[in-house]
PDB file of C-alpha atoms in Angstrom:
ATOM      1  CA  UNK N  25     -95.959 -13.939 -15.667  1.00 54.00           C
ATOM      2  CA  UNK N  26     -92.488 -12.748 -14.826  1.00 59.00           C
ATOM      3  CA  UNK N  27     -91.870 -10.845 -18.323  1.00 64.00           C
ATOM      4  CA  UNK N  28     -95.275  -8.703 -17.781  1.00 66.00           C
ATOM      5  CA  UNK N  29     -94.097  -7.807 -14.032  1.00 66.00           C
ATOM      6  CA  UNK N  30     -90.804  -6.590 -15.213  1.00 68.00           C
ATOM      7  CA  UNK N  31     -93.051  -4.320 -17.850  1.00 75.00           C
ATOM      8  CA  UNK N  32     -94.805  -3.342 -15.393  1.00 79.00           C
ATOM      9  CA  UNK N  33     -92.124  -2.197 -13.377  1.00 77.00           C
ATOM     10  CA  UNK N  34     -90.739  -0.211 -16.276  1.00 81.00           C
ATOM     11  CA  UNK N  35     -93.718   1.976 -16.810  1.00 83.00           C
ATOM     12  CA  UNK N  36     -92.486   4.932 -13.926  1.00 86.00           C
ATOM     13  CA  UNK N  37     -89.524   4.720 -15.718  1.00 86.00           C
ATOM     14  CA  UNK N  38     -90.626   4.720 -18.812  1.00 88.00           C
ATOM     15  CA  UNK N  39     -92.940   7.764 -18.123  1.00 91.00           C
ATOM     16  CA  UNK N  40     -90.015   9.759 -16.377  1.00 91.00           C
ATOM     17  CA  UNK N  41     -88.144   9.760 -19.211  1.00 91.00           C
ATOM     18  CA  UNK N  42     -90.737  10.722 -21.936  1.00 92.00           C
ATOM     19  CA  UNK N  43     -92.424  13.419 -19.651  1.00 91.00           C
ATOM     20  CA  UNK N  44     -88.805  14.795 -18.133  1.00 90.00           C
ATOM     21  CA  UNK N  45     -86.421  14.277 -20.460  1.00 89.00           C
ATOM     22  CA  UNK N  46     -88.169  13.836 -24.128  1.00 92.00           C
ATOM     23  CA  UNK N  47     -91.240  15.824 -24.064  1.00 94.00           C
ATOM     24  CA  UNK N  48     -88.483  19.205 -22.503  1.00 92.00           C
ATOM     25  CA  UNK N  49     -86.478  18.503 -26.022  1.00 93.00           C
ATOM     26  CA  UNK N  50     -89.284  18.090 -28.658  1.00 95.00           C
ATOM     27  CA  UNK N  51     -90.720  21.292 -26.903  1.00 94.00           C
ATOM     28  CA  UNK N  52     -87.355  22.984 -27.430  1.00 94.00           C
ATOM     29  CA  UNK N  53     -86.521  22.139 -31.004  1.00 94.00           C
ATOM     30  CA  UNK N  54     -90.652  23.194 -31.543  1.00 94.00           C
ATOM     31  CA  UNK N  55     -89.743  27.001 -30.374  1.00 93.00           C
ATOM     32  CA  UNK N  56     -86.353  26.986 -31.997  1.00 93.00           C
ATOM     33  CA  UNK N  57     -88.670  27.701 -35.489  1.00 94.00           C
ATOM     34  CA  UNK N  58     -90.262  30.197 -33.736  1.00 92.00           C
ATOM     35  CA  UNK N  59     -89.140  34.015 -34.223  1.00 90.00           C
ATOM     36  CA  UNK N  60     -89.482  36.744 -31.786  1.00 89.00           C
ATOM     37  CA  UNK N  61     -93.103  37.617 -33.863  1.00 88.00           C
ATOM     38  CA  UNK N  62     -94.023  34.327 -33.506  1.00 86.00           C
ATOM     39  CA  UNK N  63     -93.877  33.461 -36.745  1.00 90.00           C
ATOM     40  CA  UNK N  64     -92.362  30.051 -38.219  1.00 91.00           C
ATOM     41  CA  UNK N  65     -88.776  30.720 -39.777  1.00 90.00           C
ATOM     42  CA  UNK N  66     -85.034  29.007 -39.802  1.00 91.00           C
ATOM     43  CA  UNK N  67     -83.342  32.320 -39.423  1.00 92.00           C
ATOM     44  CA  UNK N  68     -83.098  31.291 -35.951  1.00 93.00           C
ATOM     45  CA  UNK N  69     -80.780  28.475 -37.780  1.00 94.00           C
ATOM     46  CA  UNK N  70     -79.073  30.980 -39.702  1.00 94.00           C
ATOM     47  CA  UNK N  71     -78.502  33.279 -36.483  1.00 93.00           C
ATOM     48  CA  UNK N  72     -76.215  30.921 -34.904  1.00 93.00           C
ATOM     49  CA  UNK N  73     -73.795  30.506 -37.696  1.00 93.00           C
ATOM     50  CA  UNK N  74     -72.873  34.139 -38.095  1.00 93.00           C
ATOM     51  CA  UNK N  75     -69.389  35.145 -36.306  1.00 93.00           C
ATOM     52  CA  UNK N  76     -71.398  36.340 -33.194  1.00 91.00           C
ATOM     53  CA  UNK N  77     -72.511  32.827 -31.912  1.00 92.00           C
ATOM     54  CA  UNK N  78     -69.751  30.700 -33.342  1.00 92.00           C
ATOM     55  CA  UNK N  79     -66.977  32.708 -31.239  1.00 92.00           C
ATOM     56  CA  UNK N  80     -69.364  32.545 -28.610  1.00 91.00           C
ATOM     57  CA  UNK N  81     -69.604  28.563 -28.952  1.00 92.00           C
ATOM     58  CA  UNK N  82     -65.948  28.218 -29.059  1.00 93.00           C
ATOM     59  CA  UNK N  83     -65.597  30.068 -26.300  1.00 91.00           C
ATOM     60  CA  UNK N  84     -67.882  28.108 -24.293  1.00 92.00           C
ATOM     61  CA  UNK N  85     -65.739  24.972 -25.059  1.00 93.00           C
ATOM     62  CA  UNK N  86     -62.664  26.269 -24.491  1.00 94.00           C
ATOM     63  CA  UNK N  87     -63.319  27.490 -21.027  1.00 93.00           C
ATOM     64  CA  UNK N  88     -65.695  24.166 -20.384  1.00 94.00           C
ATOM     65  CA  UNK N  89     -62.359  22.725 -21.812  1.00 95.00           C
ATOM     66  CA  UNK N  90     -60.513  24.483 -18.908  1.00 95.00           C
ATOM     67  CA  UNK N  91     -62.367  23.770 -16.515  1.00 95.00           C
ATOM     68  CA  UNK N  92     -62.168  20.273 -17.311  1.00 95.00           C
ATOM     69  CA  UNK N  93     -58.619  19.817 -17.614  1.00 96.00           C
ATOM     70  CA  UNK N  94     -57.657  21.856 -14.655  1.00 96.00           C
ATOM     71  CA  UNK N  95     -60.424  19.486 -12.491  1.00 96.00           C
ATOM     72  CA  UNK N  96     -59.024  16.352 -13.922  1.00 96.00           C
ATOM     73  CA  UNK N  97     -55.146  17.475 -13.358  1.00 96.00           C
ATOM     74  CA  UNK N  98     -55.716  17.678  -9.061  1.00 96.00           C
ATOM     75  CA  UNK N  99     -58.966  15.006  -9.478  1.00 95.00           C
ATOM     76  CA  UNK N 100     -56.752  11.859 -10.078  1.00 95.00           C
ATOM     77  CA  UNK N 101     -54.037  12.576  -7.950  1.00 95.00           C
ATOM     78  CA  UNK N 102     -56.341  13.418  -5.108  1.00 94.00           C
ATOM     79  CA  UNK N 103     -58.178  10.543  -6.382  1.00 94.00           C
ATOM     80  CA  UNK N 104     -55.241   8.391  -5.699  1.00 93.00           C
ATOM     81  CA  UNK N 105     -54.341   9.464  -2.374  1.00 93.00           C
ATOM     82  CA  UNK N 106     -57.963   8.630  -0.994  1.00 92.00           C
ATOM     83  CA  UNK N 107     -57.264   5.133  -1.999  1.00 90.00           C
ATOM     84  CA  UNK N 108     -53.805   5.052  -0.275  1.00 87.00           C
ATOM     85  CA  UNK N 109     -55.121   7.054   3.162  1.00 88.00           C
ATOM     86  CA  UNK N 110     -56.532   5.085   6.420  1.00 84.00           C
ATOM     87  CA  UNK N 111     -59.937   6.771   6.963  1.00 86.00           C
ATOM     88  CA  UNK N 112     -61.051   7.922   3.153  1.00 87.00           C
ATOM     89  CA  UNK N 113     -64.667   7.321   3.444  1.00 87.00           C
ATOM     90  CA  UNK N 114     -63.916  10.568   5.839  1.00 90.00           C
ATOM     91  CA  UNK N 115     -62.424  12.240   3.708  1.00 90.00           C
ATOM     92  CA  UNK N 116     -64.533  11.216   0.814  1.00 89.00           C
ATOM     93  CA  UNK N 117     -67.231  12.758   2.656  1.00 90.00           C
ATOM     94  CA  UNK N 118     -65.681  16.150   3.281  1.00 90.00           C
ATOM     95  CA  UNK N 119     -65.126  15.886  -0.848  1.00 90.00           C
ATOM     96  CA  UNK N 120     -68.709  15.564  -0.917  1.00 90.00           C
ATOM     97  CA  UNK N 121     -70.362  17.698   1.441  1.00 90.00           C
ATOM     98  CA  UNK N 122     -69.663  21.066  -0.457  1.00 87.00           C
ATOM     99  CA  UNK N 123     -71.766  19.617  -3.165  1.00 87.00           C
ATOM    100  CA  UNK N 124     -75.033  19.456  -0.701  1.00 90.00           C
ATOM    101  CA  UNK N 125     -74.726  23.473  -0.203  1.00 88.00           C
ATOM    102  CA  UNK N 126     -76.862  25.355  -2.675  1.00 87.00           C
ATOM    103  CA  UNK N 127     -75.010  26.577  -5.744  1.00 86.00           C
ATOM    104  CA  UNK N 128     -76.209  30.513  -5.429  1.00 86.00           C
ATOM    105  CA  UNK N 129     -74.914  30.675  -1.949  1.00 89.00           C
ATOM    106  CA  UNK N 130     -71.206  29.002  -2.663  1.00 89.00           C
ATOM    107  CA  UNK N 131     -71.193  31.745  -5.621  1.00 88.00           C
ATOM    108  CA  UNK N 132     -72.187  34.227  -3.621  1.00 89.00           C
ATOM    109  CA  UNK N 133     -69.291  33.381  -0.811  1.00 91.00           C
ATOM    110  CA  UNK N 134     -66.548  33.657  -3.153  1.00 91.00           C
ATOM    111  CA  UNK N 135     -68.253  37.211  -4.160  1.00 90.00           C
ATOM    112  CA  UNK N 136     -66.978  38.117  -0.231  1.00 90.00           C
ATOM    113  CA  UNK N 137     -63.879  35.684  -0.964  1.00 91.00           C
ATOM    114  CA  UNK N 138     -62.527  37.382  -4.066  1.00 91.00           C
ATOM    115  CA  UNK N 139     -63.756  40.572  -2.980  1.00 87.00           C
ATOM    116  CA  UNK N 140     -61.580  43.669  -2.145  1.00 85.00           C
ATOM    117  CA  UNK N 141     -61.334  43.477   1.615  1.00 87.00           C
ATOM    118  CA  UNK N 142     -62.493  39.666   1.271  1.00 88.00           C
ATOM    119  CA  UNK N 143     -59.237  37.119   3.102  1.00 91.00           C
ATOM    120  CA  UNK N 144     -57.963  36.481  -0.088  1.00 90.00           C
ATOM    121  CA  UNK N 145     -56.693  40.103  -0.227  1.00 90.00           C
ATOM    122  CA  UNK N 146     -55.707  40.448   2.983  1.00 91.00           C
ATOM    123  CA  UNK N 147     -53.662  36.761   2.554  1.00 90.00           C
ATOM    124  CA  UNK N 148     -52.499  38.818  -0.721  1.00 90.00           C
ATOM    125  CA  UNK N 149     -51.808  41.831   1.853  1.00 90.00           C
ATOM    126  CA  UNK N 150     -50.223  39.807   4.326  1.00 88.00           C
ATOM    127  CA  UNK N 151     -47.782  38.563   2.105  1.00 89.00           C
ATOM    128  CA  UNK N 152     -46.464  41.966   0.459  1.00 86.00           C
ATOM    129  CA  UNK N 153     -48.471  41.775  -2.476  1.00 86.00           C
ATOM    130  CA  UNK N 154     -51.379  43.874  -2.334  1.00 84.00           C
ATOM    131  CA  UNK N 155     -54.740  44.056  -3.288  1.00 85.00           C
ATOM    132  CA  UNK N 156     -55.334  43.142  -6.222  1.00 86.00           C
ATOM    133  CA  UNK N 157     -58.434  42.773  -8.940  1.00 86.00           C
ATOM    134  CA  UNK N 158     -59.868  39.181  -8.582  1.00 86.00           C
ATOM    135  CA  UNK N 159     -63.518  38.679  -9.247  1.00 87.00           C
ATOM    136  CA  UNK N 160     -64.680  39.591 -12.325  1.00 87.00           C
ATOM    137  CA  UNK N 161     -61.509  37.595 -13.668  1.00 87.00           C
ATOM    138  CA  UNK N 162     -60.952  34.114 -15.550  1.00 88.00           C
ATOM    139  CA  UNK N 163     -58.981  33.394 -13.002  1.00 90.00           C
ATOM    140  CA  UNK N 164     -62.209  33.920 -10.420  1.00 91.00           C
ATOM    141  CA  UNK N 165     -64.206  32.020 -12.767  1.00 92.00           C
ATOM    142  CA  UNK N 166     -61.462  29.493 -13.188  1.00 93.00           C
ATOM    143  CA  UNK N 167     -61.230  28.886  -9.719  1.00 94.00           C
ATOM    144  CA  UNK N 168     -64.896  28.756  -8.654  1.00 93.00           C
ATOM    145  CA  UNK N 169     -66.267  26.310 -11.445  1.00 93.00           C
ATOM    146  CA  UNK N 170     -63.440  23.973 -10.684  1.00 95.00           C
ATOM    147  CA  UNK N 171     -64.067  24.431  -6.927  1.00 94.00           C
ATOM    148  CA  UNK N 172     -67.803  23.379  -7.651  1.00 93.00           C
ATOM    149  CA  UNK N 173     -67.267  20.386  -9.795  1.00 94.00           C
ATOM    150  CA  UNK N 174     -64.242  18.946  -8.948  1.00 95.00           C
ATOM    151  CA  UNK N 175     -66.022  16.582  -6.515  1.00 94.00           C
ATOM    152  CA  UNK N 176     -67.728  15.462  -9.479  1.00 94.00           C
ATOM    153  CA  UNK N 177     -64.626  15.011 -11.135  1.00 95.00           C
ATOM    154  CA  UNK N 178     -63.100  12.581  -8.148  1.00 95.00           C
ATOM    155  CA  UNK N 179     -65.513  10.126  -7.491  1.00 94.00           C
ATOM    156  CA  UNK N 180     -66.119   8.356 -10.638  1.00 94.00           C
ATOM    157  CA  UNK N 181     -62.520   8.168 -10.701  1.00 95.00           C
ATOM    158  CA  UNK N 182     -61.702   6.988  -7.053  1.00 95.00           C
ATOM    159  CA  UNK N 183     -64.386   4.434  -7.503  1.00 93.00           C
ATOM    160  CA  UNK N 184     -62.663   3.171 -11.002  1.00 93.00           C
ATOM    161  CA  UNK N 185     -59.165   2.730  -8.430  1.00 93.00           C
ATOM    162  CA  UNK N 186     -61.211   1.335  -5.673  1.00 92.00           C
ATOM    163  CA  UNK N 187     -62.176  -1.725  -8.446  1.00 90.00           C
ATOM    164  CA  UNK N 188     -58.678  -1.696 -10.151  1.00 90.00           C
ATOM    165  CA  UNK N 189     -57.180  -5.881  -9.163  1.00 88.00           C
ATOM    166  CA  UNK N 190     -53.810  -4.548  -6.690  1.00 87.00           C
ATOM    167  CA  UNK N 191     -52.723  -8.084  -8.035  1.00 90.00           C
ATOM    168  CA  UNK N 192     -52.173  -5.974 -11.252  1.00 89.00           C
ATOM    169  CA  UNK N 193     -50.218  -3.426 -10.036  1.00 88.00           C
ATOM    170  CA  UNK N 194     -47.907  -5.701  -7.717  1.00 86.00           C
ATOM    171  CA  UNK N 195     -47.364  -8.067 -11.164  1.00 90.00           C
ATOM    172  CA  UNK N 196     -45.796  -4.422 -12.900  1.00 88.00           C
ATOM    173  CA  UNK N 197     -43.038  -4.152  -9.462  1.00 85.00           C
ATOM    174  CA  UNK N 198     -42.491  -7.734  -9.716  1.00 84.00           C
ATOM    175  CA  UNK N 199     -41.652  -7.489 -13.047  1.00 85.00           C
ATOM    176  CA  UNK N 200     -39.222  -4.250 -13.206  1.00 85.00           C
ATOM    177  CA  UNK N 201     -41.599  -1.450 -13.459  1.00 83.00           C
ATOM    178  CA  UNK N 202     -41.047   2.254 -12.153  1.00 87.00           C
ATOM    179  CA  UNK N 203     -43.489   3.802 -10.476  1.00 86.00           C
ATOM    180  CA  UNK N 204     -44.199   5.772 -13.244  1.00 89.00           C
ATOM    181  CA  UNK N 205     -44.401   2.779 -15.835  1.00 90.00           C
ATOM    182  CA  UNK N 206     -46.595   1.154 -13.776  1.00 90.00           C
ATOM    183  CA  UNK N 207     -49.035   4.102 -13.559  1.00 90.00           C
ATOM    184  CA  UNK N 208     -48.704   4.897 -16.828  1.00 89.00           C
ATOM    185  CA  UNK N 209     -49.353   0.786 -18.047  1.00 90.00           C
ATOM    186  CA  UNK N 210     -51.413  -0.337 -15.378  1.00 91.00           C
ATOM    187  CA  UNK N 211     -53.272   2.245 -13.457  1.00 92.00           C
ATOM    188  CA  UNK N 212     -54.304   4.755 -16.164  1.00 93.00           C
ATOM    189  CA  UNK N 213     -55.490   2.363 -18.914  1.00 92.00           C
ATOM    190  CA  UNK N 214     -57.356  -0.126 -16.644  1.00 91.00           C
ATOM    191  CA  UNK N 215     -59.070   3.534 -14.691  1.00 93.00           C
ATOM    192  CA  UNK N 216     -59.901   5.378 -17.764  1.00 93.00           C
ATOM    193  CA  UNK N 217     -63.786   4.671 -17.565  1.00 91.00           C
ATOM    194  CA  UNK N 218     -63.276   6.334 -14.520  1.00 93.00           C
ATOM    195  CA  UNK N 219     -61.670   9.910 -16.203  1.00 94.00           C
ATOM    196  CA  UNK N 220     -64.530   9.699 -18.754  1.00 93.00           C
ATOM    197  CA  UNK N 221     -66.709   9.369 -16.408  1.00 92.00           C
ATOM    198  CA  UNK N 222     -65.933  12.274 -14.833  1.00 94.00           C
ATOM    199  CA  UNK N 223     -65.008  14.075 -17.977  1.00 93.00           C
ATOM    200  CA  UNK N 224     -68.688  13.476 -18.411  1.00 92.00           C
ATOM    201  CA  UNK N 225     -69.828  15.215 -15.621  1.00 92.00           C
ATOM    202  CA  UNK N 226     -67.567  18.252 -15.353  1.00 94.00           C
ATOM    203  CA  UNK N 227     -67.624  19.216 -19.268  1.00 93.00           C
ATOM    204  CA  UNK N 228     -71.073  18.786 -20.414  1.00 90.00           C
ATOM    205  CA  UNK N 229     -72.497  21.139 -17.546  1.00 90.00           C
ATOM    206  CA  UNK N 230     -69.418  23.774 -17.884  1.00 92.00           C
ATOM    207  CA  UNK N 231     -70.757  23.906 -21.070  1.00 89.00           C
ATOM    208  CA  UNK N 232     -73.978  25.971 -19.809  1.00 85.00           C
ATOM    209  CA  UNK N 233     -72.609  28.004 -16.972  1.00 86.00           C
ATOM    210  CA  UNK N 234     -74.121  31.127 -17.094  1.00 83.00           C
ATOM    211  CA  UNK N 235     -74.992  31.785 -13.372  1.00 81.00           C
ATOM    212  CA  UNK N 236     -70.967  31.654 -12.397  1.00 87.00           C
ATOM    213  CA  UNK N 237     -70.830  33.285 -15.490  1.00 85.00           C
ATOM    214  CA  UNK N 238     -73.071  36.610 -13.991  1.00 82.00           C
ATOM    215  CA  UNK N 239     -71.676  36.463 -10.129  1.00 84.00           C
ATOM    216  CA  UNK N 240     -67.850  35.581 -10.289  1.00 88.00           C
ATOM    217  CA  UNK N 241     -66.968  36.700 -14.199  1.00 84.00           C
ATOM    218  CA  UNK N 242     -69.206  39.853 -14.218  1.00 79.00           C
ATOM    219  CA  UNK N 243     -70.520  38.944 -18.108  1.00 74.00           C
ATOM    220  CA  UNK N 244     -66.900  39.238 -18.611  1.00 77.00           C
ATOM    221  CA  UNK N 245     -66.882  35.455 -19.468  1.00 79.00           C
ATOM    222  CA  UNK N 246     -69.551  35.398 -22.265  1.00 81.00           C
ATOM    223  CA  UNK N 247     -71.150  31.685 -22.991  1.00 86.00           C
ATOM    224  CA  UNK N 248     -73.717  29.954 -24.670  1.00 88.00           C
ATOM    225  CA  UNK N 249     -75.627  29.656 -21.152  1.00 88.00           C
ATOM    226  CA  UNK N 250     -75.108  33.353 -20.520  1.00 88.00           C
ATOM    227  CA  UNK N 251     -77.237  33.970 -24.017  1.00 89.00           C
ATOM    228  CA  UNK N 252     -79.814  31.302 -23.309  1.00 91.00           C
ATOM    229  CA  UNK N 253     -80.397  32.937 -20.181  1.00 88.00           C
ATOM    230  CA  UNK N 254     -80.232  36.151 -21.937  1.00 89.00           C
ATOM    231  CA  UNK N 255     -83.036  35.369 -24.468  1.00 91.00           C
ATOM    232  CA  UNK N 256     -85.219  33.494 -22.623  1.00 90.00           C
ATOM    233  CA  UNK N 257     -85.494  36.236 -19.558  1.00 87.00           C
ATOM    234  CA  UNK N 258     -84.059  39.588 -21.534  1.00 87.00           C
ATOM    235  CA  UNK N 259     -84.823  39.907 -24.667  1.00 87.00           C
ATOM    236  CA  UNK N 260     -88.030  37.694 -24.457  1.00 89.00           C
ATOM    237  CA  UNK N 261     -86.449  36.029 -27.812  1.00 92.00           C
ATOM    238  CA  UNK N 262     -87.734  32.328 -26.834  1.00 92.00           C
ATOM    239  CA  UNK N 263     -86.689  30.930 -30.446  1.00 93.00           C
ATOM    240  CA  UNK N 264     -83.242  31.995 -30.706  1.00 94.00           C
ATOM    241  CA  UNK N 265     -82.586  30.823 -26.990  1.00 93.00           C
ATOM    242  CA  UNK N 266     -84.575  27.587 -27.738  1.00 95.00           C
ATOM    243  CA  UNK N 267     -81.876  27.127 -30.812  1.00 95.00           C
ATOM    244  CA  UNK N 268     -78.764  27.469 -28.756  1.00 94.00           C
ATOM    245  CA  UNK N 269     -79.713  25.181 -26.752  1.00 94.00           C
ATOM    246  CA  UNK N 270     -81.050  22.478 -29.715  1.00 95.00           C
ATOM    247  CA  UNK N 271     -77.022  22.967 -30.650  1.00 93.00           C
ATOM    248  CA  UNK N 272     -75.836  22.362 -26.956  1.00 92.00           C
ATOM    249  CA  UNK N 273     -78.506  19.433 -26.636  1.00 92.00           C
ATOM    250  CA  UNK N 274     -76.510  17.959 -29.522  1.00 93.00           C
ATOM    251  CA  UNK N 275     -72.947  19.067 -28.566  1.00 91.00           C
ATOM    252  CA  UNK N 276     -74.064  17.222 -25.236  1.00 89.00           C
ATOM    253  CA  UNK N 277     -74.930  14.054 -26.942  1.00 90.00           C
ATOM    254  CA  UNK N 278     -71.865  14.107 -29.218  1.00 90.00           C
ATOM    255  CA  UNK N 279     -69.628  14.312 -26.115  1.00 88.00           C
ATOM    256  CA  UNK N 280     -71.450  11.341 -24.268  1.00 87.00           C
ATOM    257  CA  UNK N 281     -71.218   9.266 -27.719  1.00 87.00           C
ATOM    258  CA  UNK N 282     -67.149   9.921 -27.804  1.00 84.00           C
ATOM    259  CA  UNK N 283     -66.986   9.517 -24.131  1.00 79.00           C
ATOM    260  CA  UNK N 284     -69.026   6.582 -23.133  1.00 73.00           C
ATOM    261  CA  UNK N 285     -67.988   3.200 -22.819  1.00 65.00           C
ATOM    262  CA  UNK N 286     -67.748   0.940 -25.644  1.00 59.00           C
ATOM    263  CA  UNK N 287     -68.654  -2.697 -25.316  1.00 52.00           C
ATOM    264  CA  UNK N 288     -65.949  -4.604 -26.305  1.00 49.00           C
ATOM    265  CA  UNK N 289     -66.339  -7.913 -28.417  1.00 42.00           C
TER     266      UNK N 289
END
């Protein structure tokens, strides 16, 4: 009887997965086998392996890696500092607050901040550097992307540090371990799952960015996400757009497998 009730509770979850995960993926795979005229073909997959799309894929992975690496470098010390502050929950709330703001609003806000007469250039003039072209550059794209994704890197690392047993750190110090040795041999290995979760939460969505590349990078940065948007909304070649999306889904699945938790025997 209890097993039957448990199965009933699973029905909404299964329906959600089928309707909003499996069905859209199958639909994308279906469209990927049709060309712009609506004829069944494998040409989309052949075209994806041409230099244009392979270069675009390499660019997407490179920028996603940079965003993830910069976020990790900033997020880990921040999370470590948060665990040692007095009002950690308040500071954590302040870090989470920007995620409640619409992504488009944040992008438009940075258009003003990095603009010719924005606060960033005003500060550069004040310190004697002068006005610089900050918008539509790799710097502005990486800066805004890291700003948007860094809370998703901080949170899992913070949770992993909070769950860390303090007695293990004390034991390392009692045995003569320096702060760096304690971090390298005790703290970081025991919080590696949090780092992996943070890398997943940043790298995977960063692979398919398109709106920030339009608004902040001014199409100087071309990613697979930009190509998907172009094919679906401009060229109306849904088949090629779906094909790129299929490869993105495969890449994301591989990343999740590689960075996922492994069961220990």
